[in-house]
Each structure stands twice: as C-alpha cells, then as structure tokens.
Coordinates of C-alpha atoms in Angstrom, one line a residue:
Chain L
V4 CA 0.0 0.0 0.0
S5 CA 2.8 2.3 0.9
Q6 CA 4.5 2.0 -2.5
L7 CA 1.1 2.4 -4.2
V8 CA 0.5 5.7 -2.4
W9 CA 3.9 7.0 -3.2
F10 CA 3.6 5.8 -6.8
W11 CA 0.4 7.7 -7.4
T12 CA 1.8 10.8 -5.6
A13 CA 4.8 10.7 -7.9
V14 CA 2.6 10.3 -11.0
A15 CA 0.3 13.1 -9.9
T16 CA 3.4 15.3 -9.3
Y17 CA 4.8 14.5 -12.7
M18 CA 1.4 15.2 -14.4
A19 CA 1.3 18.6 -12.5
V20 CA 4.8 19.5 -13.6
A21 CA 4.1 18.4 -17.2
C22 CA 0.8 20.4 -17.2
G23 CA 2.6 23.3 -15.5
I24 CA 5.2 23.4 -18.3
G25 CA 2.3 23.3 -20.8
L26 CA 0.4 26.2 -19.1
W27 CA 3.6 28.2 -18.6
H28 CA 4.1 28.2 -22.3
Y29 CA 0.4 28.4 -23.1
R30 CA 0.6 31.9 -24.5
R31 CA 3.4 30.9 -26.9
A32 CA 1.6 27.6 -27.7
S33 CA -1.5 29.5 -28.8
D34 CA 0.1 30.2 -32.2
E35 CA 1.1 27.4 -34.6
D36 CA 4.9 28.1 -34.2
G37 CA 4.5 27.5 -30.5
F38 CA 2.1 24.5 -30.6
H39 CA 3.8 22.5 -33.3
V40 CA 7.5 23.4 -33.2
A41 CA 8.2 25.1 -29.8
G42 CA 8.9 28.4 -31.5
R43 CA 12.0 26.7 -33.1
S44 CA 13.8 27.3 -29.9
L45 CA 15.4 24.0 -29.1
G46 CA 19.2 23.9 -28.6
P47 CA 21.4 20.8 -29.1
V48 CA 21.0 19.3 -25.6
V49 CA 17.3 19.8 -25.3
G50 CA 16.9 18.8 -28.9
G51 CA 19.0 15.6 -28.3
A52 CA 16.8 14.8 -25.3
T53 CA 13.7 15.4 -27.5
L54 CA 15.0 13.1 -30.2
M55 CA 15.9 10.4 -27.7
A56 CA 12.6 10.8 -25.8
N57 CA 10.8 10.3 -29.1
Q58 CA 12.8 7.1 -29.9
V59 CA 13.0 5.6 -26.4
S60 CA 9.4 4.9 -26.0
A61 CA 7.6 2.3 -23.8
G62 CA 8.7 0.0 -26.7
A63 CA 12.2 0.3 -25.1
T64 CA 11.7 0.7 -21.4
I65 CA 9.0 -2.0 -21.2
G66 CA 9.0 -3.7 -24.7
I67 CA 12.8 -4.1 -25.2
V68 CA 13.3 -5.1 -21.6
G69 CA 10.6 -7.8 -22.3
F70 CA 12.5 -8.7 -25.5
H71 CA 15.8 -9.2 -23.6
Y72 CA 13.9 -11.2 -21.0
Y73 CA 12.5 -13.4 -23.7
S74 CA 15.4 -13.6 -26.2
G75 CA 18.6 -12.7 -24.3
I76 CA 21.4 -10.4 -25.4
S77 CA 21.2 -10.5 -29.2
Y78 CA 18.5 -7.9 -29.7
A79 CA 20.8 -5.3 -28.1
W80 CA 22.6 -5.0 -31.4
T81 CA 19.6 -3.2 -32.8
W82 CA 20.6 0.0 -30.9
P83 CA 23.9 0.7 -32.8
L84 CA 22.3 -0.7 -36.0
V85 CA 19.3 1.7 -35.7
W86 CA 21.8 4.5 -35.4
I87 CA 22.6 4.0 -39.1
G88 CA 19.1 5.5 -39.7
W89 CA 20.2 8.5 -37.6
V90 CA 23.3 9.0 -39.7
V91 CA 21.1 8.9 -42.8
C92 CA 19.0 11.5 -41.1
A93 CA 22.0 13.7 -40.2
L94 CA 23.5 13.5 -43.7
W95 CA 20.5 13.6 -46.1
V96 CA 17.4 14.6 -44.2
A97 CA 17.8 17.0 -41.2
P98 CA 19.7 19.8 -43.0
K99 CA 17.3 20.1 -45.9
I100 CA 14.2 19.6 -43.7
R101 CA 15.4 22.3 -41.2
R102 CA 16.2 24.7 -44.1
H103 CA 12.6 24.3 -45.3
A104 CA 11.4 25.5 -41.8
G105 CA 7.9 24.0 -42.1
F106 CA 5.8 22.5 -39.4
T107 CA 4.9 18.9 -40.4
L108 CA 6.0 16.1 -42.6
P109 CA 2.9 16.3 -44.8
E110 CA 3.6 20.0 -45.3
F111 CA 7.0 19.1 -46.6
F112 CA 5.3 16.8 -49.2
E113 CA 3.4 19.8 -50.5
A114 CA 6.4 22.0 -50.6
R115 CA 8.7 19.4 -52.2
Y116 CA 6.3 17.9 -54.7
D117 CA 4.0 21.0 -55.2
S118 CA 1.0 18.7 -54.6
R119 CA -1.8 18.9 -52.1
A120 CA -2.8 15.3 -52.9
A121 CA 0.6 14.1 -51.8
R122 CA 0.3 16.1 -48.6
A123 CA -3.2 14.7 -47.8
M124 CA -2.1 11.1 -48.6
C125 CA 0.9 11.4 -46.3
A126 CA -1.3 12.9 -43.5
V127 CA -3.8 10.0 -43.8
F128 CA -1.1 7.3 -43.9
V129 CA 0.6 8.9 -40.9
L130 CA -2.6 8.7 -39.0
I131 CA -2.9 4.9 -39.8
A132 CA 0.7 4.1 -38.8
Y133 CA 0.7 6.1 -35.7
T134 CA -2.5 4.6 -34.5
V135 CA -0.6 1.3 -34.3
T136 CA 2.4 2.9 -32.6
L137 CA 0.2 4.6 -30.0
S138 CA -1.6 1.4 -29.2
A139 CA 1.8 -0.1 -28.2
Q140 CA 2.3 2.8 -25.8
Y141 CA -1.1 2.2 -24.2
Q142 CA -0.6 -1.5 -24.0
A143 CA 2.8 -1.1 -22.3
G144 CA 1.4 1.6 -19.9
G145 CA -1.7 -0.5 -19.2
L146 CA 0.4 -3.5 -18.2
L147 CA 2.5 -1.4 -15.9
L148 CA -0.3 0.4 -14.2
A149 CA -2.3 -2.8 -13.9
L150 CA 0.5 -4.6 -12.1
V151 CA 1.4 -1.7 -9.9
S152 CA -2.1 -0.6 -8.9
G153 CA -4.2 -3.7 -9.3
L154 CA -6.5 -2.0 -11.7
P155 CA -8.0 -4.2 -14.5
F156 CA -5.9 -3.9 -17.7
A157 CA -8.6 -2.2 -19.6
S158 CA -9.1 0.6 -17.0
A159 CA -5.3 1.0 -16.8
A160 CA -5.0 1.4 -20.6
V161 CA -7.7 4.0 -20.6
L162 CA -6.0 5.8 -17.7
V163 CA -2.8 5.9 -19.7
A164 CA -4.6 7.3 -22.7
A165 CA -6.2 10.0 -20.5
M166 CA -2.8 11.0 -18.9
T167 CA -1.2 11.2 -22.3
T168 CA -3.9 13.3 -23.7
V169 CA -3.9 15.9 -20.9
Y170 CA -0.4 17.3 -21.2
T171 CA -0.3 17.1 -25.0
F172 CA -3.6 18.9 -25.1
L173 CA -2.3 21.6 -22.8
G174 CA 1.2 22.2 -24.0
G175 CA 1.9 21.1 -27.5
M176 CA 5.5 20.8 -28.5
Y177 CA 6.7 23.1 -25.7
S178 CA 5.4 20.7 -23.1
N179 CA 6.7 17.7 -25.1
A180 CA 10.2 19.1 -25.6
Y181 CA 10.7 20.0 -21.9
V182 CA 9.1 16.8 -20.6
G183 CA 11.5 15.1 -23.0
V184 CA 14.4 16.6 -20.9
L185 CA 12.6 15.5 -17.7
K186 CA 12.2 12.0 -19.2
A187 CA 15.9 11.8 -20.1
V188 CA 16.9 12.9 -16.6
L189 CA 14.5 10.5 -14.9
L190 CA 15.5 7.5 -17.1
L191 CA 19.2 8.2 -16.6
C192 CA 18.7 8.5 -12.8
A193 CA 16.5 5.4 -12.7
Y194 CA 19.1 3.3 -14.5
A195 CA 22.0 4.9 -12.6
F196 CA 20.5 3.6 -9.3
A197 CA 18.9 0.4 -10.4
V198 CA 21.6 -1.1 -12.6
P199 CA 24.4 -1.2 -10.0
F200 CA 22.0 -2.9 -7.6
L201 CA 21.0 -5.5 -10.1
W202 CA 24.5 -5.9 -11.3
S203 CA 25.8 -6.7 -7.7
H204 CA 23.0 -9.1 -6.9
V205 CA 23.2 -11.2 -10.1
G206 CA 27.0 -11.3 -10.1
G207 CA 27.8 -9.0 -13.0
L208 CA 28.2 -10.2 -16.5
Q209 CA 29.9 -13.4 -15.4
G210 CA 27.0 -14.3 -13.1
L211 CA 24.4 -13.3 -15.7
G212 CA 26.2 -15.5 -18.3
V213 CA 26.3 -18.6 -16.1
A214 CA 22.7 -18.3 -15.0
L215 CA 21.3 -17.5 -18.5
T216 CA 23.2 -20.3 -20.1
S217 CA 21.7 -22.7 -17.6
I218 CA 18.2 -21.4 -18.3
D219 CA 18.6 -21.5 -22.1
P220 CA 21.9 -21.3 -24.0
R221 CA 20.3 -19.3 -26.8
L222 CA 19.9 -16.4 -24.4
T223 CA 23.6 -15.6 -24.4
G224 CA 24.1 -16.3 -28.1
N225 CA 22.2 -15.5 -31.2
W226 CA 18.5 -15.9 -30.5
F227 CA 17.9 -13.6 -33.4
G228 CA 20.2 -14.2 -36.4
W229 CA 22.1 -11.3 -38.0
R230 CA 19.8 -11.4 -41.0
Q231 CA 16.8 -10.7 -38.6
L232 CA 18.6 -8.1 -36.5
I233 CA 19.8 -6.1 -39.6
S234 CA 16.3 -6.3 -41.1
I235 CA 14.6 -5.1 -37.9
S236 CA 17.2 -2.4 -37.3
L237 CA 17.1 -1.0 -40.8
A238 CA 13.3 -1.0 -40.7
L239 CA 13.3 1.0 -37.4
G240 CA 16.4 3.1 -38.3
L241 CA 15.4 4.1 -41.8
G242 CA 11.8 4.7 -40.5
L243 CA 13.3 7.0 -37.9
A244 CA 15.2 9.0 -40.6
A245 CA 11.8 9.9 -42.1
A246 CA 9.6 9.6 -39.0
P247 CA 7.1 12.5 -38.8
Y248 CA 7.6 13.1 -35.0
E249 CA 11.4 13.2 -35.5
I250 CA 10.9 15.6 -38.4
S251 CA 8.7 17.7 -36.2
A252 CA 11.5 17.7 -33.6
I253 CA 14.1 18.8 -36.2
Y254 CA 11.7 21.6 -37.3
S255 CA 11.7 22.7 -33.6
M256 CA 15.5 23.2 -33.4
Q257 CA 17.3 26.5 -33.5
S258 CA 19.4 25.8 -36.6
R259 CA 20.7 23.1 -38.8
R260 CA 23.9 22.9 -36.7
A261 CA 21.7 22.4 -33.6
A262 CA 19.8 19.7 -35.3
R263 CA 23.0 17.7 -36.2
L264 CA 24.5 18.2 -32.7
A265 CA 21.3 17.1 -31.2
I266 CA 21.6 13.8 -33.0
G267 CA 25.0 13.3 -31.4
W268 CA 23.6 14.1 -27.9
S269 CA 20.7 11.7 -28.5
F270 CA 23.3 8.9 -29.2
L271 CA 24.9 9.5 -25.8
F272 CA 21.5 9.3 -24.1
Q273 CA 20.5 6.2 -26.0
A274 CA 23.7 4.4 -25.3
C275 CA 23.2 4.8 -21.5
I276 CA 19.6 3.7 -21.8
G277 CA 20.3 0.8 -24.1
F278 CA 22.8 -0.6 -21.6
G279 CA 20.4 -0.1 -18.8
V280 CA 17.6 -1.8 -20.7
L281 CA 19.8 -4.8 -21.5
I282 CA 20.8 -5.3 -17.8
F283 CA 17.2 -4.9 -16.8
G284 CA 15.9 -7.6 -19.2
L285 CA 18.7 -10.1 -18.5
S286 CA 18.6 -9.6 -14.7
A287 CA 14.8 -10.0 -14.7
R288 CA 15.2 -13.3 -16.5
V289 CA 17.8 -14.6 -14.0
L290 CA 15.9 -13.4 -10.9
V291 CA 12.4 -14.5 -12.0
P292 CA 12.8 -17.0 -14.9
Q293 CA 9.1 -17.7 -15.4
L294 CA 7.2 -14.4 -15.5
P295 CA 3.7 -14.8 -16.9
E296 CA 4.5 -12.2 -19.6
P297 CA 8.0 -11.0 -20.7
D298 CA 6.6 -7.4 -20.9
L299 CA 6.1 -7.4 -17.1
G300 CA 9.9 -7.4 -16.5
T301 CA 10.3 -3.7 -15.8
A302 CA 7.1 -3.5 -13.7
F303 CA 8.1 -6.6 -11.7
L304 CA 11.6 -5.2 -11.0
G305 CA 10.1 -1.9 -9.9
T306 CA 7.5 -3.3 -7.6
S307 CA 9.2 -6.4 -6.2
I308 CA 13.0 -6.6 -6.7
L309 CA 14.6 -3.1 -6.5
P310 CA 14.8 -1.2 -3.3
F311 CA 11.7 0.9 -2.6
W312 CA 12.9 4.3 -3.8
S313 CA 14.9 2.9 -6.7
G314 CA 11.9 0.9 -7.8
L315 CA 9.6 3.9 -7.5
L316 CA 12.0 5.9 -9.8
V317 CA 12.0 3.1 -12.4
L318 CA 8.2 2.9 -12.3
L319 CA 7.9 6.7 -12.6
A320 CA 10.4 6.8 -15.5
A321 CA 8.3 4.1 -17.3
V322 CA 5.2 6.2 -16.8
V323 CA 7.0 9.3 -18.2
T324 CA 8.3 7.2 -21.1
F325 CA 4.9 6.0 -22.4
T326 CA 3.1 9.3 -21.7
R327 CA 5.8 11.4 -23.3
T328 CA 6.2 9.3 -26.4
G329 CA 2.5 8.9 -26.7
G330 CA 2.4 12.7 -26.5
A331 CA 4.9 13.1 -29.3
I332 CA 2.8 10.8 -31.5
L333 CA -0.4 12.5 -30.6
L334 CA 1.1 15.9 -31.4
T335 CA 2.2 14.6 -34.8
V336 CA -1.3 13.2 -35.4
A337 CA -2.9 16.5 -34.3
S338 CA -0.6 18.4 -36.6
A339 CA -1.6 16.2 -39.5
V340 CA -5.2 16.8 -38.8
S341 CA -5.2 20.5 -38.0
H342 CA -2.4 21.8 -40.2
D343 CA -2.5 19.4 -43.2
L344 CA -6.0 18.2 -43.5
Y345 CA -8.1 21.0 -41.9
G346 CA -5.8 24.0 -42.5
A347 CA -4.7 23.1 -46.0
L348 CA -7.7 21.2 -47.5
V349 CA -10.9 21.8 -45.5
A350 CA -10.6 25.4 -44.5
P351 CA -7.6 27.0 -46.2
G352 CA -8.4 30.4 -44.7
A353 CA -8.6 29.3 -41.1
S354 CA -6.9 31.3 -38.5
A355 CA -3.9 30.0 -36.6
Q356 CA -6.1 29.9 -33.4
A357 CA -8.7 27.9 -35.2
K358 CA -6.1 25.4 -36.3
V359 CA -4.7 25.1 -32.8
R360 CA -8.3 24.4 -31.6
V361 CA -8.8 21.7 -34.2
G362 CA -5.4 20.2 -33.2
R363 CA -6.5 20.0 -29.6
C364 CA -9.7 18.3 -30.6
A365 CA -7.7 15.9 -32.7
V366 CA -5.5 15.1 -29.7
V367 CA -8.6 13.9 -27.8
L368 CA -10.1 12.0 -30.7
F369 CA -7.0 10.2 -31.9
S370 CA -6.0 9.4 -28.3
A371 CA -9.2 7.3 -28.0
I372 CA -8.9 5.2 -31.2
P373 CA -5.7 3.2 -30.3
V374 CA -7.2 2.2 -27.0
V375 CA -9.3 -0.4 -28.9
L376 CA -6.2 -1.9 -30.4
A377 CA -4.3 -1.8 -27.1
L378 CA -7.1 -3.7 -25.3
R379 CA -6.7 -6.6 -27.7
Q380 CA -3.0 -7.0 -26.8
L381 CA -2.1 -8.3 -30.3
A382 CA 1.5 -9.2 -29.5
L383 CA 4.4 -8.3 -27.2
V384 CA 4.8 -4.6 -27.0
N385 CA 8.0 -4.5 -29.0
F386 CA 6.6 -6.6 -31.8
V387 CA 3.8 -4.0 -32.2
V388 CA 6.4 -1.2 -32.2
I389 CA 8.5 -3.1 -34.8
Y390 CA 5.4 -3.6 -37.1
A391 CA 4.5 0.1 -36.8
G392 CA 8.1 0.9 -37.8
K393 CA 7.8 -1.4 -40.8
L394 CA 4.7 0.4 -41.9
L395 CA 6.3 3.8 -41.7
V396 CA 9.5 2.9 -43.6
S397 CA 7.5 1.2 -46.3
F398 CA 5.6 4.3 -47.4
L399 CA 7.8 7.2 -46.1
F400 CA 11.4 6.4 -46.6
V401 CA 11.6 6.6 -50.4
P402 CA 9.5 9.8 -50.9
V403 CA 11.2 11.6 -48.0
V404 CA 14.9 10.6 -48.2
I405 CA 15.2 9.9 -51.9
G406 CA 12.8 12.8 -52.7
L407 CA 15.0 15.2 -50.7
N408 CA 18.0 14.3 -52.7
W409 CA 16.8 13.5 -56.2
R410 CA 15.5 16.6 -58.0
R411 CA 13.7 14.7 -60.7
A412 CA 11.2 13.1 -58.3
T413 CA 7.6 14.1 -58.9
A414 CA 4.3 14.2 -57.1
P415 CA 2.7 11.2 -59.0
G416 CA 5.9 9.3 -58.2
A417 CA 5.6 10.1 -54.5
I418 CA 2.0 9.2 -54.4
A419 CA 2.7 5.9 -56.2
A420 CA 5.6 5.2 -53.8
M421 CA 3.4 5.7 -50.8
L422 CA 0.4 3.8 -52.0
G423 CA 2.5 0.9 -53.4
G424 CA 4.8 0.7 -50.3
L425 CA 2.0 0.7 -47.7
S426 CA -0.3 -1.8 -49.6
V427 CA 2.6 -4.2 -50.3
C428 CA 3.7 -4.1 -46.7
V429 CA 0.2 -4.8 -45.4
G430 CA -0.5 -7.5 -48.1
W431 CA 2.9 -9.3 -47.5
S432 CA 2.3 -9.2 -43.8
L433 CA -0.8 -11.4 -44.3
L434 CA 1.6 -14.2 -45.4
S435 CA 3.1 -14.2 -41.9
P436 CA 5.0 -16.1 -40.5
N437 CA 6.3 -17.9 -43.6
Y438 CA 7.3 -15.1 -45.9
P439 CA 8.2 -16.2 -49.5
L440 CA 12.1 -16.5 -49.8
G441 CA 12.3 -15.2 -46.2
I442 CA 11.7 -11.6 -47.4
D443 CA 10.3 -9.3 -44.7
P444 CA 7.3 -7.2 -45.6
W445 CA 9.1 -3.9 -45.2
E446 CA 11.9 -5.0 -47.5
I447 CA 9.7 -5.9 -50.4
A448 CA 7.5 -2.9 -49.7
T449 CA 10.4 -0.4 -49.7
A450 CA 11.8 -2.0 -52.9
T451 CA 8.4 -1.7 -54.5
S452 CA 8.1 1.9 -53.3
L453 CA 11.5 2.7 -54.8
V454 CA 10.8 1.1 -58.2
L455 CA 7.4 2.9 -58.5
F456 CA 8.9 6.2 -57.3
V457 CA 11.6 6.1 -60.0
L458 CA 9.4 4.8 -62.9
V459 CA 6.5 7.1 -62.3
S460 CA 8.7 10.1 -61.6
R461 CA 10.5 9.5 -64.9
A462 CA 7.3 9.2 -66.8
T463 CA 5.7 12.4 -65.4
T464 CA 6.3 16.1 -65.6
P465 CA 9.1 17.4 -63.3
V466 CA 8.3 19.8 -60.4
R467 CA 8.9 23.5 -61.3
R468 CA 12.5 24.5 -60.7
D469 CA 11.6 27.5 -58.5
K470 CA 9.6 25.2 -56.2
L471 CA 12.7 23.2 -55.5
D472 CA 15.1 26.0 -54.7
V473 CA 14.7 25.5 -50.9
F474 CA 15.7 21.9 -51.2
F475 CA 18.2 22.2 -54.0
P476 CA 19.8 25.6 -53.7
A477 CA 22.4 26.5 -56.4
G478 CA 25.9 25.3 -55.5
D479 CA 24.7 23.2 -52.6
G480 CA 27.5 20.7 -52.4
K481 CA 27.6 20.7 -48.6
P482 CA 24.1 20.3 -47.1
W483 CA 25.5 21.3 -43.6
A484 CA 27.1 24.5 -44.8
G485 CA 26.0 27.7 -43.0
R486 CA 23.3 28.2 -40.4
S487 CA 19.6 28.6 -40.9
Chain D
V19 CA 7.8 -25.9 -0.5
S20 CA 9.8 -25.2 2.6
Y21 CA 13.6 -24.7 3.0
S22 CA 15.5 -25.0 6.2
T23 CA 19.0 -23.7 5.8
R24 CA 22.0 -22.6 7.8
L25 CA 23.7 -19.5 6.3
G26 CA 27.2 -18.6 7.4
A27 CA 28.0 -15.3 5.6
R28 CA 26.9 -11.8 6.0
H29 CA 25.7 -11.6 2.4
S30 CA 24.2 -15.0 1.3
T31 CA 22.2 -16.3 -1.6
L32 CA 19.6 -19.0 -1.2
P33 CA 18.7 -20.6 -4.5
L34 CA 15.1 -21.6 -4.9
L35 CA 13.5 -24.3 -6.9
V36 CA 11.9 -22.8 -10.0
P37 CA 9.2 -24.5 -12.1
A38 CA 9.9 -25.1 -15.8
A39 CA 6.9 -23.1 -16.9
A40 CA 5.0 -20.0 -15.6
L41 CA 2.6 -20.8 -12.8
Q42 CA -1.1 -20.7 -13.6
R43 CA -2.6 -17.2 -13.3
A44 CA -4.9 -16.4 -10.4
P45 CA -8.3 -15.1 -11.4
D46 CA -8.3 -11.3 -12.1
S47 CA -4.5 -11.1 -11.9
R48 CA -1.6 -10.6 -14.3
G49 CA 0.1 -13.7 -12.7
A50 CA 0.1 -16.4 -10.1
V51 CA -0.1 -15.7 -6.3
V52 CA 3.2 -16.7 -4.7
D53 CA 3.5 -16.2 -1.0
L54 CA 7.0 -16.3 0.5
N55 CA 7.6 -16.3 4.2
V56 CA 11.1 -16.2 5.8
T57 CA 11.7 -16.8 9.5
F58 CA 15.2 -16.2 11.0
A59 CA 15.9 -18.4 14.0
G60 CA 17.8 -15.6 15.8
D61 CA 17.0 -12.0 14.8
G62 CA 20.4 -10.2 15.0
G63 CA 19.3 -7.7 12.3
A64 CA 18.9 -10.4 9.6
R65 CA 16.8 -9.3 6.6
V66 CA 15.9 -10.4 3.1
R67 CA 17.6 -8.0 0.7
L68 CA 16.1 -9.4 -2.6
P69 CA 13.3 -9.7 -3.6
R70 CA 11.6 -7.0 -1.6
F71 CA 10.2 -8.4 1.7
E72 CA 8.3 -6.7 4.5
P73 CA 8.7 -7.5 8.2
T74 CA 5.5 -9.0 9.6
G75 CA 5.9 -7.4 13.0
R76 CA 6.8 -10.6 14.7
S77 CA 10.5 -10.9 15.5
G78 CA 12.6 -12.4 12.7
E79 CA 9.6 -12.9 10.3
W80 CA 9.5 -11.5 6.8
Q81 CA 6.9 -12.0 4.0
T82 CA 6.0 -11.0 0.5
R83 CA 3.5 -11.8 -2.2
L84 CA 4.7 -12.0 -5.9
L85 CA 3.2 -13.0 -9.2
A86 CA 6.0 -15.4 -10.1
L87 CA 8.6 -17.4 -8.2
P88 CA 12.0 -15.8 -7.8
S89 CA 15.1 -18.0 -8.5
M90 CA 16.9 -16.8 -5.3
L91 CA 16.7 -15.0 -2.0
R92 CA 19.5 -12.6 -1.1
I93 CA 19.9 -12.4 2.6
D94 CA 21.9 -10.1 4.9
L95 CA 23.1 -11.6 8.2
P96 CA 25.0 -8.8 10.0
A97 CA 26.0 -11.0 12.8
A98 CA 27.7 -13.6 10.7
A99 CA 31.4 -14.0 10.9
T100 CA 32.5 -14.2 7.2
D101 CA 31.8 -11.6 4.6
R102 CA 30.1 -13.5 1.8
C103 CA 29.7 -17.0 0.4
N104 CA 30.3 -17.7 -3.3
A105 CA 26.9 -16.7 -4.5
F106 CA 27.1 -17.8 -8.1
Q107 CA 27.8 -21.2 -9.6
A108 CA 30.8 -21.5 -11.9
G109 CA 30.1 -22.6 -15.4
P110 CA 30.1 -21.5 -19.0
T111 CA 28.8 -18.0 -19.7
G112 CA 27.9 -18.8 -23.3
G113 CA 30.0 -15.9 -24.5
L114 CA 27.8 -13.3 -22.8
V115 CA 30.8 -11.4 -21.3
W116 CA 32.6 -10.7 -24.6
R117 CA 29.3 -10.1 -26.5
A118 CA 28.2 -7.5 -23.9
L119 CA 31.6 -5.8 -23.9
T120 CA 31.7 -5.7 -27.7
F121 CA 28.2 -4.2 -27.7
V122 CA 29.2 -1.5 -25.1
G123 CA 32.4 -0.8 -27.0
T124 CA 30.6 -0.4 -30.3
M125 CA 28.2 2.1 -28.8
G126 CA 31.0 3.9 -27.0
L127 CA 32.9 4.2 -30.3
W128 CA 29.9 5.6 -32.2
I129 CA 29.6 8.7 -30.2
P130 CA 33.1 10.2 -30.4
V131 CA 33.3 9.2 -34.1
Y132 CA 30.0 11.1 -34.8
F133 CA 31.2 14.2 -32.9
W134 CA 34.6 14.0 -34.7
W135 CA 32.8 13.9 -38.0
F136 CA 30.7 16.8 -36.9
G137 CA 33.7 18.8 -35.9
R138 CA 35.3 18.1 -39.3
Q139 CA 32.3 19.3 -41.1
Q140 CA 32.2 22.5 -39.1
A141 CA 35.9 23.1 -39.7
E142 CA 35.3 22.8 -43.5
V143 CA 32.5 25.3 -43.3

C-alpha cells in the first residue's frame, strides 16, 4: 500500500509538472509556431533529449526489456544498427528539412512535390501508422499500471490514454520538448541507481552469463540471427530517418547545426539507456525466470525486486516514457489533422487559433482510437512497435529521403511510392509467418516503393524549378554549410 | 515448498526451486499468487535483501507476495562471521561477457566518431 500511495503521488506530481510546463508556455503555444515546433527554440542538448525521448518509448523501457527477457542479449545490437538511420537523417534529411522550416512532414510533401494530394495522402497514412504505434504505448502503460495498482488492464490502458492526452492537449511541442528533458533525466537517474543494484546481486556479466546459459543457451548467443537483426534495425532506423515526429522535432530546433549536434547528444542518451535496458531484461530473466509475460519485466523489477525508492523511480520513469512518447505521437497526429487536412484542405483560410483548436480536438479524438487496439494485446509490445516501424518505412522512406536528394522526383511518383509501399507491406504481412524467400514485408514494400517512385517520376512532368530552390539551392555541395 | 538452511556469511544467496513453466494465473490477476515467508531463528538484524520483503511485525519474520517465483533470495546476516559466500555457480557464460563488452564498446565508439565527423564538417565550413 505504501508504494502504491507513493507511486500515485509521484505520478500526480509528474502530471502537475508536465501540465505546468504546458500552461507556462500556453501563450506561446497559442500560435502554430509554438504549438507545433516550440517556437523553433530547441538547442542541441534539449533537442537531443527530445530526439531520444521520441525514440525511447515504452517500446524500449518495457518492450525491449521484455524482448531481452524473452530472447537474451542478441536484440541489443539493434541499438547501434538503428543509429545507421540517424546517420542517414543527419546526412541527407535533417539539414534540408530544417532549411525548409515548415511544421509537419505532410507540409514538406506539398512543398517538395508541389502537390496537395501528396500532402493529404501522407497525412492520412501517418494517422494509420501512428494509431498502431500509439496502441503499443497504451498496451505497455496499461500492463505497468495494472501490475502496480491492481487496476484491471482495460481501466489501466484507458487511464494511460487520458494521462497522455492531458499534457499534450495543454502544452503542444513546448510541453513535449521539456518533458523530454525530464524524461531523459528520470530515465538516466533510474538506471543509474537500479543497474548497480541488479549488477551486484546477479554477479555482474559473469553471473548473468552462467545463469542465463543454464536457463537457455540461446539467451547468451544469437536468439535472433544477424539477418533478422539487420532487417529489424534497418526498418526501425530508416523509418526514424523519415519519421514524422522526429521531423517535427528537427523543425523545432534553432538551426541546422543544432539539429545535427542534437543527434549526437541523442546517441549519448540512447547508449546509456540501451545498456540499462539490457541489464534490466537479463537480470529479470535470472531473478524470475518464469514471469507470466515478458513485458512485465520492468514492472516486476520496480515493484518487487529493486529497493523501494529505486523501484519507484523506475516505475515513474516508465510512466513518463509512455506518456511522453504517446504525447509526441499525438502531437504529430494532431498536426496532420489541424495543419495538413483541416488547414490546407478543408478550411484554407482558417486562422492559426482555429487550427490550434482543431489540433487539440484531434488530440482527444485520436487518443481514444488506439485504446481499442491496445485492449486486444495483439503481441508483445516490442513486436507492435516493430510492425509500426515497418509500416512507416515502407511508405515514407523513399519519398522523403530519396525525394529530398533527387531533383527529378515528382508528385505522382511520391503518391505511387506511398500507395505501393503501404499496400505491399500490409499485403505481404498477411503471409506471416512464412514469408516467401524469407523476405520481410518492409523489405519488399520499400523496394516496390522505390521502383514505383523512379518509374512514375521518370514518366511524369518534373516539379517546377523555382519550387525546388529551398531543397536544392544553387551550389549546394555541402548540405550542412551555413546556419539557418 | 519449505527450505531449512544454515547460512554462514553476511551476504548470502539462497537458490530456490523454479518451475519449468510459468505458474497458472490467479483469477483477475496478471500472474500467479506466490506467498513467500522467511523466518530467522535468531534475529540479529537479519533481513531479506532481494526480492523486496516486508517484516510481519513478529521478531525475525518477513513476508512478500509475488506473481511469479524468484530464483533466489539474497539475505543479509549482519551477525555472521564471514563476509560473503560464493553466491554464483561457476560454469560456461555462453559468450555473454565478450558479447556484452563488444556491444558496449561499439556504442561507446559511435559517439566520439560522430562528434569527430561533426567537428570536421564545421571546420570545413
């Protein structure tokens, strides 16, 4: 009972702080610059924490801990492999995106391809993919709250959705950016206290190795083969390079230099968290080899293994993780609805205040839809996150990354790439688990998307040269040259 | 299942029998109901360090309720003469040590390489 009281007190305090940040910035967030891109005020460290906070979702603190519990060490290699996607972002995406200085990814589509249809399609597809991603956050949060509080899973998942909605509704990107810093600090502190404790009690790497080998030798070896690891990592990494919420975060930074430095800072944060998550998952398996669900690893460590205050910190960090990432996703969805569908197509003359109001309504509406998916608990949390990543990369990677760097790309090419990529990914997924020739859905979907993109672009009229100046300025040999 | 043991070190590990599969879930619960009770013959400040136990209020008695069975109890016996017993079995690690160190080293290398590249780009500008 004591821990329960402290837990809810800590969660209430966190919510008050998050809402306080939102209200503090309410005046600035009442215009679009404030609500969507934090007034483009984020420096490298806050920006790095924001990028990390977007990536390190409940899929990591609960889902990847569950994956390590279930499959051992091999999945850890996805961290450095996913960073390949960040390097792609730093080299070929972030500088041009930041130079454009828009608000949302669908807006970029209109600017790059001179096409409202491409913008609308991108917005709708983002809504679909992020509904899946958000459901994973709710599922993870629901599992944690259900275990800690004794609430039924359904009530806990609804509570997670409500908590996520509140601060996103109040603060927009300002709240999200600064709660991202809070999340980074909480996560780092939680792992800094908990990992040494676990390390000492399981006997360090040597003790973990002996115990895990005796449970199942595959846990210390290659549960996942390199082919699988590379495929999963590239799906997630290349998806991140074009992910709408990461693009929104890049739009929020002070300059192109700040955007690139922020990626470096996010590596540092992610490395610490990746190691912590690994030790959590492996230690949980050694200490409690037969949990009813692998995804309960973090919650079990927090409630029953770690010392009281350390456990409380871990639980609070997990709560911050899924609400914050859920917030980033909701904000992206709200932007797609208010800025790209309502503001650009439904009511082109709408005032900024009207669009912010529509955005806040969208936060409430699209927060509710993924609850239905979460309640069904379709798979382990991290499997859901991986599938959402595959959906994203299959329709976004080619038109964003190749489109930013290939002048000849056209709107019909982008539309064909998005349609072809998403439909092939969904269709190929229906063949699960025995994919023909072992080809993963995202691989064939992205290849299809690329082929359609090139063929259709070649066969259609190029975009007007003056429309492309912002993305392909004369003499632009060094995309990082200069400051925005 | 009950265990009666004599522990001789200040920091001791008591391995527990673990079933080969997860225990059956209790109704309306995320897992099973596992009650663990520990009674120390002489108090002397002895306590269960891991998992988290609560004292019952009776001298030397500790208890907890979990949703799965832990593989070990870690126990502190301040009055014991020796510091610690050899808590962990010797045996093959399955390559976990070098794999984990390679993983940490790879991530540790990424960060300075990225910032070095960043610095080079800035210098060129």
